[in-house]
Amino acid sequence: MDLYIDTANLDEIRQANDLGVLDGVTTNPSLIAKEGVPYADQLVKICEIVAGPVSAEVLATEHDAMVPEAEELAKIADNIVIKLPCTPDGLKACKTLSDRGIRTNMTLCFQPLQAWLVAKAGAFLVSPFLGRLDDISEDGVDLVHKIRAIYDNYGYETKILAASLRHPKHIVDVALAGADVATIPYKVIAGAMKHPLTDSGIERFLADYRKALG
Ligand code: G3P
């Protein structure tokens, strides 16, 4: 499973990249707003740090405005992937951009039929939002299972990018469900390599060694 970081913060992206296992980045307008900088400027800097796919979301909501906005974003760097919402206009824009060779990440996916249609339109990635489904007492992990089954039944090549992951168990669950990518906030990535028994084990090894050999 590929690992993307879900942030627009350059320090977090650098730290995650330094771990040596980062495959890409996802951003969205809320994450960019937290940084308080123009979207395009921040994307240039992110693409200088990470060579893998960097998702950049359009602000337009109608097909005819989405397409030129997406084409401008795509000019920023070769690794930009255009994020479009799972709406009828987003679907049409996905088809238009895919036909022009521009990769898309279809975001805000909350049900399997949205994932089916965007795969038919040639999406590179589909982003089911797990945490936000869990927030309304639905089952985010189950959505990933359903999309995986549909894609495998028909051989769709769109990759499943599990998003809105809030804690380590989400990551384990989507890996077991067959997600292709997990996009994760920095603090959850950092927590994924931690266990108290690892820390106490190191302390015990070092204490035993020092006791015996000084
Ligand atoms: O990847 C999508 C993510 O940024 C949304 O996460 O926690 O706001 O639902 P959240």
CSV table of C-alpha atoms and ligand atoms in Angstrom, one decimal:
chain,number,residue,atom,x,y,z
A,1,MET,CA,0.0,0.0,0.0
A,2,ASP,CA,1.4,3.4,-1.0
A,3,LEU,CA,1.7,6.1,1.7
A,4,TYR,CA,0.7,9.7,1.0
A,5,ILE,CA,0.8,12.5,3.6
A,6,ASP,CA,-2.4,14.5,3.9
A,7,THR,CA,-1.2,18.0,4.5
A,8,ALA,CA,-0.1,21.2,2.9
A,9,ASN,CA,2.5,22.0,5.6
A,10,LEU,CA,6.0,22.0,4.2
A,11,ASP,CA,7.7,21.0,7.5
A,12,GLU,CA,5.4,18.0,7.9
A,13,ILE,CA,6.0,17.0,4.3
A,14,ARG,CA,9.8,17.3,4.7
A,15,GLN,CA,9.8,15.2,7.9
A,16,ALA,CA,7.6,12.5,6.4
A,17,ASN,CA,9.8,12.5,3.2
A,18,ASP,CA,12.9,12.1,5.4
A,19,LEU,CA,11.5,8.8,6.7
A,20,GLY,CA,12.2,7.4,3.2
A,21,VAL,CA,8.8,5.7,2.7
A,22,LEU,CA,6.6,8.6,1.4
A,23,ASP,CA,5.0,8.0,-2.0
A,24,GLY,CA,2.9,11.2,-2.5
A,25,VAL,CA,0.9,14.1,-1.0
A,26,THR,CA,-2.7,15.1,-0.9
A,27,THR,CA,-3.9,18.6,-0.3
A,28,ASN,CA,-7.3,20.3,-0.3
A,29,PRO,CA,-8.5,23.9,0.1
A,30,SER,CA,-9.0,23.5,3.9
A,31,LEU,CA,-5.4,22.3,4.3
A,32,ILE,CA,-4.1,25.1,2.2
A,33,ALA,CA,-6.2,27.6,4.1
A,34,LYS,CA,-4.4,26.5,7.3
A,35,GLU,CA,-1.1,27.5,5.8
A,36,GLY,CA,-2.4,30.9,4.8
A,37,VAL,CA,-0.5,31.0,1.4
A,38,PRO,CA,-1.7,31.1,-2.2
A,39,TYR,CA,-2.4,27.5,-3.5
A,40,ALA,CA,-0.2,27.6,-6.5
A,41,ASP,CA,2.9,28.9,-4.6
A,42,GLN,CA,2.6,26.1,-2.0
A,43,LEU,CA,2.2,23.5,-4.7
A,44,VAL,CA,5.4,24.6,-6.4
A,45,LYS,CA,7.2,24.1,-3.0
A,46,ILE,CA,5.6,20.7,-2.3
A,47,CYS,CA,6.5,19.4,-5.7
A,48,GLU,CA,10.2,20.4,-5.1
A,49,ILE,CA,10.2,18.1,-2.1
A,50,VAL,CA,8.2,15.1,-3.3
A,51,ALA,CA,8.6,13.4,-6.7
A,52,GLY,CA,5.4,11.2,-6.4
A,53,PRO,CA,1.8,12.3,-7.1
A,54,VAL,CA,0.8,15.6,-5.4
A,55,SER,CA,-3.0,16.1,-5.5
A,56,ALA,CA,-4.2,19.7,-6.1
A,57,GLU,CA,-7.9,20.4,-5.8
A,58,VAL,CA,-9.9,22.7,-8.1
A,59,LEU,CA,-12.1,25.4,-6.5
A,60,ALA,CA,-14.5,25.6,-9.4
A,61,THR,CA,-17.7,23.5,-9.2
A,62,GLU,CA,-18.9,23.5,-12.8
A,63,HIS,CA,-17.3,21.5,-15.6
A,64,ASP,CA,-16.6,24.4,-17.9
A,65,ALA,CA,-14.6,26.2,-15.2
A,66,MET,CA,-13.1,23.1,-13.6
A,67,VAL,CA,-11.3,22.1,-16.8
A,68,PRO,CA,-9.2,25.3,-17.5
A,69,GLU,CA,-8.5,25.6,-13.7
A,70,ALA,CA,-7.2,22.0,-13.7
A,71,GLU,CA,-5.1,22.6,-16.8
A,72,GLU,CA,-3.4,25.6,-15.1
A,73,LEU,CA,-2.8,23.5,-11.9
A,74,ALA,CA,-1.4,20.7,-14.1
A,75,LYS,CA,1.2,23.0,-15.6
A,76,ILE,CA,2.8,23.5,-12.1
A,77,ALA,CA,4.7,20.2,-12.2
A,78,ASP,CA,4.5,16.8,-13.9
A,79,ASN,CA,3.5,15.1,-10.7
A,80,ILE,CA,0.4,17.2,-10.1
A,81,VAL,CA,-2.8,15.1,-9.9
A,82,ILE,CA,-6.0,17.1,-10.2
A,83,LYS,CA,-8.5,16.6,-7.4
A,84,LEU,CA,-12.1,16.9,-8.5
A,85,PRO,CA,-15.3,16.3,-6.4
A,86,CYS,CA,-17.5,13.3,-7.0
A,87,THR,CA,-20.3,15.4,-8.5
A,88,PRO,CA,-21.9,15.1,-12.0
A,89,ASP,CA,-19.7,18.1,-13.1
A,90,GLY,CA,-16.6,16.5,-11.5
A,91,LEU,CA,-17.4,13.3,-13.4
A,92,LYS,CA,-17.6,15.1,-16.7
A,93,ALA,CA,-14.4,17.0,-15.9
A,94,CYS,CA,-12.7,13.7,-15.0
A,95,LYS,CA,-13.5,12.3,-18.4
A,96,THR,CA,-12.4,15.4,-20.2
A,97,LEU,CA,-9.1,15.6,-18.4
A,98,SER,CA,-8.4,11.8,-18.5
A,99,ASP,CA,-8.9,11.9,-22.3
A,100,ARG,CA,-6.3,14.7,-22.4
A,101,GLY,CA,-3.8,12.7,-20.4
A,102,ILE,CA,-4.2,14.6,-17.1
A,103,ARG,CA,-4.4,12.4,-14.0
A,104,THR,CA,-7.3,12.9,-11.6
A,105,ASN,CA,-8.1,12.1,-8.0
A,106,MET,CA,-11.9,12.0,-7.4
A,107,THR,CA,-12.5,13.3,-3.9
A,108,LEU,CA,-15.3,13.3,-1.4
A,109,CYS,CA,-16.4,9.8,-2.4
A,110,PHE,CA,-19.0,8.5,0.0
A,111,GLN,CA,-20.7,5.6,-1.8
A,112,PRO,CA,-19.7,2.8,-4.2
A,113,LEU,CA,-21.6,4.1,-7.2
A,114,GLN,CA,-19.6,7.3,-7.3
A,115,ALA,CA,-16.4,5.1,-7.3
A,116,TRP,CA,-17.8,3.0,-10.1
A,117,LEU,CA,-18.6,6.0,-12.3
A,118,VAL,CA,-15.3,7.8,-11.8
A,119,ALA,CA,-13.5,4.5,-12.7
A,120,LYS,CA,-15.5,4.4,-16.0
A,121,ALA,CA,-14.4,8.1,-16.6
A,122,GLY,CA,-10.8,7.1,-16.3
A,123,ALA,CA,-9.9,8.5,-12.8
A,124,PHE,CA,-6.4,7.8,-11.7
A,125,LEU,CA,-7.4,7.8,-8.0
A,126,VAL,CA,-10.7,7.7,-6.1
A,127,SER,CA,-10.8,9.0,-2.5
A,128,PRO,CA,-13.3,7.5,-0.1
A,129,PHE,CA,-13.5,9.6,3.0
A,130,LEU,CA,-13.6,7.1,5.9
A,131,GLY,CA,-13.6,9.3,8.9
A,132,ARG,CA,-16.4,11.5,7.7
A,133,LEU,CA,-18.6,8.4,7.1
A,134,ASP,CA,-17.7,7.1,10.6
A,135,ASP,CA,-18.7,10.6,11.9
A,136,ILE,CA,-22.3,10.0,10.8
A,137,SER,CA,-22.5,6.4,12.1
A,138,GLU,CA,-21.8,4.8,8.7
A,139,ASP,CA,-18.9,2.4,8.0
A,140,GLY,CA,-16.0,3.9,6.2
A,141,VAL,CA,-14.0,0.7,6.0
A,142,ASP,CA,-16.9,-1.2,4.5
A,143,LEU,CA,-17.0,1.4,1.6
A,144,VAL,CA,-13.4,0.5,0.8
A,145,HIS,CA,-14.3,-3.2,0.8
A,146,LYS,CA,-17.2,-2.5,-1.6
A,147,ILE,CA,-15.1,-0.4,-4.0
A,148,ARG,CA,-12.3,-3.0,-4.0
A,149,ALA,CA,-14.8,-5.8,-4.9
A,150,ILE,CA,-16.4,-3.7,-7.7
A,151,TYR,CA,-13.0,-2.7,-9.2
A,152,ASP,CA,-11.7,-6.3,-9.0
A,153,ASN,CA,-14.9,-7.7,-10.6
A,154,TYR,CA,-14.5,-5.6,-13.7
A,155,GLY,CA,-10.8,-4.9,-13.8
A,156,TYR,CA,-11.0,-1.1,-13.3
A,157,GLU,CA,-7.5,0.3,-12.9
A,158,THR,CA,-8.5,3.4,-10.8
A,159,LYS,CA,-6.5,3.2,-7.5
A,160,ILE,CA,-8.4,3.4,-4.2
A,161,LEU,CA,-6.9,6.1,-2.0
A,162,ALA,CA,-8.3,5.8,1.5
A,163,ALA,CA,-8.7,9.3,2.9
A,164,SER,CA,-10.0,11.1,6.0
A,165,LEU,CA,-8.0,8.5,8.1
A,166,ARG,CA,-7.9,9.6,11.7
A,167,HIS,CA,-6.1,6.9,13.7
A,168,PRO,CA,-3.8,3.9,13.2
A,169,LYS,CA,-6.6,1.3,13.2
A,170,HIS,CA,-8.1,3.0,10.1
A,171,ILE,CA,-4.8,2.3,8.4
A,172,VAL,CA,-4.7,-1.3,9.3
A,173,ASP,CA,-8.4,-1.7,8.3
A,174,VAL,CA,-7.9,-0.1,4.9
A,175,ALA,CA,-4.7,-2.2,4.2
A,176,LEU,CA,-6.7,-5.3,5.0
A,177,ALA,CA,-9.6,-4.1,2.7
A,178,GLY,CA,-7.1,-3.7,-0.2
A,179,ALA,CA,-6.7,0.0,-0.5
A,180,ASP,CA,-4.0,0.9,-3.0
A,181,VAL,CA,-3.0,4.1,-1.1
A,182,ALA,CA,-3.5,5.5,2.4
A,183,THR,CA,-3.3,9.3,2.8
A,184,ILE,CA,-2.5,10.1,6.4
A,185,PRO,CA,-2.0,13.2,8.6
A,186,TYR,CA,1.6,13.6,9.9
A,187,LYS,CA,0.8,12.9,13.5
A,188,VAL,CA,-0.8,9.5,12.6
A,189,ILE,CA,2.2,8.6,10.4
A,190,ALA,CA,4.5,9.3,13.3
A,191,GLY,CA,2.4,7.2,15.6
A,192,ALA,CA,2.4,4.3,13.3
A,193,MET,CA,6.0,3.4,14.2
A,194,LYS,CA,5.5,3.6,17.9
A,195,HIS,CA,4.8,0.9,20.5
A,196,PRO,CA,5.5,1.1,24.2
A,197,LEU,CA,6.9,-2.5,24.2
A,198,THR,CA,9.4,-1.4,21.5
A,199,ASP,CA,10.6,1.4,23.8
A,200,SER,CA,10.7,-0.7,26.9
A,201,GLY,CA,12.4,-3.5,25.0
A,202,ILE,CA,15.2,-1.2,23.9
A,203,GLU,CA,15.6,0.1,27.5
A,204,ARG,CA,15.8,-3.5,28.8
A,205,PHE,CA,18.4,-4.6,26.1
A,206,LEU,CA,20.6,-1.7,26.9
A,207,ALA,CA,20.3,-2.1,30.7
A,208,ASP,CA,21.2,-5.8,30.5
A,209,TYR,CA,24.2,-5.1,28.2
A,210,ARG,CA,25.5,-2.3,30.5
A,211,LYS,CA,25.0,-4.4,33.6
A,212,ALA,CA,27.0,-7.3,32.1
A,213,LEU,CA,29.6,-5.4,30.1
A,214,GLY,CA,29.8,-1.9,31.5
B,1,G3P,O1,-7.9,13.4,2.8
B,1,G3P,C1,-9.0,14.0,3.2
B,1,G3P,C2,-8.9,14.8,4.5
B,1,G3P,O2,-8.1,15.9,4.4
B,1,G3P,C3,-10.1,15.0,5.2
B,1,G3P,O3,-9.9,14.6,6.5
B,1,G3P,O4,-10.3,14.5,8.9
B,1,G3P,O5,-11.1,16.5,7.6
B,1,G3P,O6,-12.2,14.3,7.3
B,1,G3P,P1,-10.9,15.0,7.6
